[in-house]
CSV table of C-alpha atoms in Angstrom, one decimal:
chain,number,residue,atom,x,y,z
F,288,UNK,CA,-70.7,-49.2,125.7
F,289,UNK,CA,-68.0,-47.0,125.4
F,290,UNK,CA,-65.3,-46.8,122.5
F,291,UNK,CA,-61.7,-46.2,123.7
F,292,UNK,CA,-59.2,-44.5,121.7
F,293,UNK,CA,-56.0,-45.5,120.6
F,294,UNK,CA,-53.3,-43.1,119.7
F,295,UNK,CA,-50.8,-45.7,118.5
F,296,UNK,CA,-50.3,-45.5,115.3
F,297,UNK,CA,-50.2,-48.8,112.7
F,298,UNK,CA,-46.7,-50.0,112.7
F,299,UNK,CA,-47.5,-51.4,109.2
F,300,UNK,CA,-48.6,-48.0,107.7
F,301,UNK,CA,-46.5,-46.5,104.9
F,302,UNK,CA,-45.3,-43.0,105.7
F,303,UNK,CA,-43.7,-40.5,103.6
F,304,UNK,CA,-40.4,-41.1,105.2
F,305,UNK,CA,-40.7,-44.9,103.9
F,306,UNK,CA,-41.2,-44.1,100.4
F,307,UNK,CA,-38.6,-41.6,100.5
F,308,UNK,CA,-36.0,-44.0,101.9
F,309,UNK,CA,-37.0,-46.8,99.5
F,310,UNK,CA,-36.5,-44.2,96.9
F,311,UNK,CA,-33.0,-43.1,97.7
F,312,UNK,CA,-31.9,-47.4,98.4
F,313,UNK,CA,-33.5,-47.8,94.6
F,314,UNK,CA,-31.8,-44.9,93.0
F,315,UNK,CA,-28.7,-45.5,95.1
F,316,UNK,CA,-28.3,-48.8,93.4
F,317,UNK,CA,-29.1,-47.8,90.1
F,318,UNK,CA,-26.2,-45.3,90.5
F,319,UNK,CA,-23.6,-47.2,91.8
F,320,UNK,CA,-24.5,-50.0,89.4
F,321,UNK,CA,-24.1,-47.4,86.5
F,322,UNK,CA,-20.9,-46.0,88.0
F,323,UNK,CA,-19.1,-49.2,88.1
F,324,UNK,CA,-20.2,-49.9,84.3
F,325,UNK,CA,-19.0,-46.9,83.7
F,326,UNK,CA,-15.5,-47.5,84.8
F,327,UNK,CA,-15.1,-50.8,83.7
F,328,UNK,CA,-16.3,-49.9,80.1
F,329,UNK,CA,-13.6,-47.1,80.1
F,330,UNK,CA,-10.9,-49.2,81.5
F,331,UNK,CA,-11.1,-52.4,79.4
F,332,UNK,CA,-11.7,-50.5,75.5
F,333,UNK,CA,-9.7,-47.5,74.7
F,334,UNK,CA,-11.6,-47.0,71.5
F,335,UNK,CA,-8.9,-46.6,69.6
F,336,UNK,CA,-8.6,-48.8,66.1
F,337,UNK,CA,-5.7,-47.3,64.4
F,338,UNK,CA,-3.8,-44.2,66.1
F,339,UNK,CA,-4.1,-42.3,63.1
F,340,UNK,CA,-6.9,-42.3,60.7
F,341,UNK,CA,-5.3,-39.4,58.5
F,342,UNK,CA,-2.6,-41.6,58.0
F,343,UNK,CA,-4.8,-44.7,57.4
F,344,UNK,CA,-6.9,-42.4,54.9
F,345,UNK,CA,-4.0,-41.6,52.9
F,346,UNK,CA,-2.9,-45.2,52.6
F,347,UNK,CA,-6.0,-46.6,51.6
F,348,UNK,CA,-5.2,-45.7,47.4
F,349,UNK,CA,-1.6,-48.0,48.2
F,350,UNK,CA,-4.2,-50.5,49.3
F,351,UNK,CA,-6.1,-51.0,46.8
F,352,UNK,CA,-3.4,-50.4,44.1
F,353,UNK,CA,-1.2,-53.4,45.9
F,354,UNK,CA,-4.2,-55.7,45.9
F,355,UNK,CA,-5.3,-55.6,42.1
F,356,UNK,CA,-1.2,-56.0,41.7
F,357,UNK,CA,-1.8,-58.6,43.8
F,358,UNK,CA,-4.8,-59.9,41.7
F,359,UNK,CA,-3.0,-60.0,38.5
F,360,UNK,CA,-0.1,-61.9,39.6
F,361,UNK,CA,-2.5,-64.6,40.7
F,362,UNK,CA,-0.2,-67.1,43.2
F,363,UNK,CA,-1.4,-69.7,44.9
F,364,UNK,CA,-1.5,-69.4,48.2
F,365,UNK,CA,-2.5,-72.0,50.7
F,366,UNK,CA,-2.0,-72.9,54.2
F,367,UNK,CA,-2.7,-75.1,56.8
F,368,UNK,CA,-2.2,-75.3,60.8
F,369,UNK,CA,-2.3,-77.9,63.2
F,370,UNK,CA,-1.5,-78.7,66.7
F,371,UNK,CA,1.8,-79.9,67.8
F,372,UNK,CA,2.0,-80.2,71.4
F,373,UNK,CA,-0.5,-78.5,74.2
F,374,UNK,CA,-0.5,-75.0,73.3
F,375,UNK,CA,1.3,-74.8,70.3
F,376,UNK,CA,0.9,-75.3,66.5
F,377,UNK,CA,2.1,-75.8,63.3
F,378,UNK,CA,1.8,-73.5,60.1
F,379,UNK,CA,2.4,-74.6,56.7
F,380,UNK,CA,1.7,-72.3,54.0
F,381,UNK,CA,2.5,-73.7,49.9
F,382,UNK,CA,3.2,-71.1,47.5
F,383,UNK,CA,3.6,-71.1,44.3
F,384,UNK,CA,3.3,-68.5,41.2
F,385,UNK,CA,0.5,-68.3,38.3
F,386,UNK,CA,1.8,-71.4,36.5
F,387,UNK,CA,2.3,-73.3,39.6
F,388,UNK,CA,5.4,-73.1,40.2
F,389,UNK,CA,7.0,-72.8,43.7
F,390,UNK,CA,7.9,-69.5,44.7
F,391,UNK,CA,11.6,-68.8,46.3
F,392,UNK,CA,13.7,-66.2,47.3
F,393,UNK,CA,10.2,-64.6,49.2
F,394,UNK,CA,9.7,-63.8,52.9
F,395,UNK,CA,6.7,-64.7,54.5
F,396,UNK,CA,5.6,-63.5,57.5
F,397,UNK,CA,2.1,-64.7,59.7
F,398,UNK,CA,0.4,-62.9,62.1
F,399,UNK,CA,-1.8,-64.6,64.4
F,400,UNK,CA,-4.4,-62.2,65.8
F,401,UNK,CA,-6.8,-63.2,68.4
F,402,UNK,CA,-10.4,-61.2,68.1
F,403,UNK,CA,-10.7,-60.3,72.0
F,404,UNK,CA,-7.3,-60.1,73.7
F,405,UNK,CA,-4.5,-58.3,72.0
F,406,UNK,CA,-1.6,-59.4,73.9
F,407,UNK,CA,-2.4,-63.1,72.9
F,408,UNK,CA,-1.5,-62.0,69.1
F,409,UNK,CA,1.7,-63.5,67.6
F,410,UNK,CA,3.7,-62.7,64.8
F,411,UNK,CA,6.5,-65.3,63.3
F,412,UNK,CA,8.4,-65.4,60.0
F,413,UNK,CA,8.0,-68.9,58.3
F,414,UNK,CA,11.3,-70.9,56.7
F,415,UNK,CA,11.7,-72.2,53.7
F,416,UNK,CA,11.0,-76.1,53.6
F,417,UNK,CA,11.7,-76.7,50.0
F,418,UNK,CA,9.2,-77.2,47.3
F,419,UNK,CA,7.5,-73.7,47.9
F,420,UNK,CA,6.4,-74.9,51.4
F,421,UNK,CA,7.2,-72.7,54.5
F,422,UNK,CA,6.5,-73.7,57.8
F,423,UNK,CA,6.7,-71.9,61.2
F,424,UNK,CA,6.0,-73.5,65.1
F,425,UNK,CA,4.6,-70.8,67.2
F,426,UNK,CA,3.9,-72.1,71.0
F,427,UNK,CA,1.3,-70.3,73.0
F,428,UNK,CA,-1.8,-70.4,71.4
F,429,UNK,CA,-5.1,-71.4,73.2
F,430,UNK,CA,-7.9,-73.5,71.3
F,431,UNK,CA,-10.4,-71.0,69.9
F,432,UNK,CA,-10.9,-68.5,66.9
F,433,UNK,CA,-8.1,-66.3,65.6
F,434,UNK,CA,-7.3,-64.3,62.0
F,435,UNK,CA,-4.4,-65.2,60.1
F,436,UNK,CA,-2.7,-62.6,58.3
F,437,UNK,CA,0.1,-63.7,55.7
F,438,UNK,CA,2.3,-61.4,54.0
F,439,UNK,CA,4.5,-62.1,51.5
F,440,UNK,CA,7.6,-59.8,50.5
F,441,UNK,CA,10.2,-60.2,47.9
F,442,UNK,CA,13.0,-57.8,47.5
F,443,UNK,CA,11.5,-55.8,50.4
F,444,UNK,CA,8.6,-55.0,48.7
F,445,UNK,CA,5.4,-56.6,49.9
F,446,UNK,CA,4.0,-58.7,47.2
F,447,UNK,CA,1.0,-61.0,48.8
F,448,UNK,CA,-1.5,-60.3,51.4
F,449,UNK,CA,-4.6,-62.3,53.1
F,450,UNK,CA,-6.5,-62.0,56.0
F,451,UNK,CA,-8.8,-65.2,57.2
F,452,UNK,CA,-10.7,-65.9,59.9
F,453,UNK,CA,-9.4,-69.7,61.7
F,454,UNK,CA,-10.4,-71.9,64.3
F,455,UNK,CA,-7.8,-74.1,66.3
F,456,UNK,CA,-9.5,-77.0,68.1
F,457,UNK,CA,-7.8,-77.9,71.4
F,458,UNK,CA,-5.3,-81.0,71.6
């Protein structure tokens, strides 16, 4: 018998040139993948909390002295919001001083912030509805979680402040 000899060579073989191409497609990917988490990281967070923390650090002693102010005048402070309408809502906030009594002559003002998007955040000052009861209709609020910030003023000087974490159910 005699052998014959092929030269073809086995089209399922792995060569050098295979690995290296499977290499570059793997690392490619891996690159390109970084690359555009790169730039959509840096494009959708600035990273910036407060545009100056040298002027945040210096205010910090006002802080804590207007809060234990704000301690010992112990008001009463509650507040309530509801829907009215698709997208809007209702705030009510009751004030009244130490001895219960309801406070006038003061300006309150909420703030509305939402936790993700900034430029869903609204700010409205509430009117007197006698009886130490202000109220305020701000439209343009989705359902979902949002901090209320109330500030109180009186005679331009800001007298009350309170940050809480709410959730507005859908219609």
């Amino acid at each position: 018998m005699t052998m014959v000899q092929s030269n073809m060579k086995d089209p399922k073989a792995i060569t050098g040139k295979t690995v290296l191409a499977w290499l570059a497609c793997f690392f490619g990917v891996i690159f390109a993948a970084n690359a555009i988490f790169i730039y959509l990281a840096l494009g959708t967070f600035p990273g910036v909390v407060v545009d100056s923390s040298y002027e945040a650090g210096q205010a910090y002693n006002q802080e804590i002295a207007a809060a234990k102010a704000q301690t010992e005048r112990n008001w009463q402070i509650s507040s309530d919001i509801s829907r009215s309408g698709n997208d809007g809502a209702r705030l009510v906030v009751t004030a009244a001083d130490a001895e219960g009594s309801p406070l006038y002559g003061v300006e309150i003002r909420a703030f509305l912030r939402h936790p993700a998007q900034a430029n869903l955040d609204r700010e409205t000052v509430l009117r007197a509805d006698g009886g130490g009861k202000y109220v305020a209709d701000v439209e343009g609020l989705p359902a979902g979680n949002w901090t209320l910030v109330l500030e109180i003023t009186e005679d331009g000087a800001r007298k009350f402040r309170s940050e809480n974490r709410i959730f507005l159910a859908s219609e």
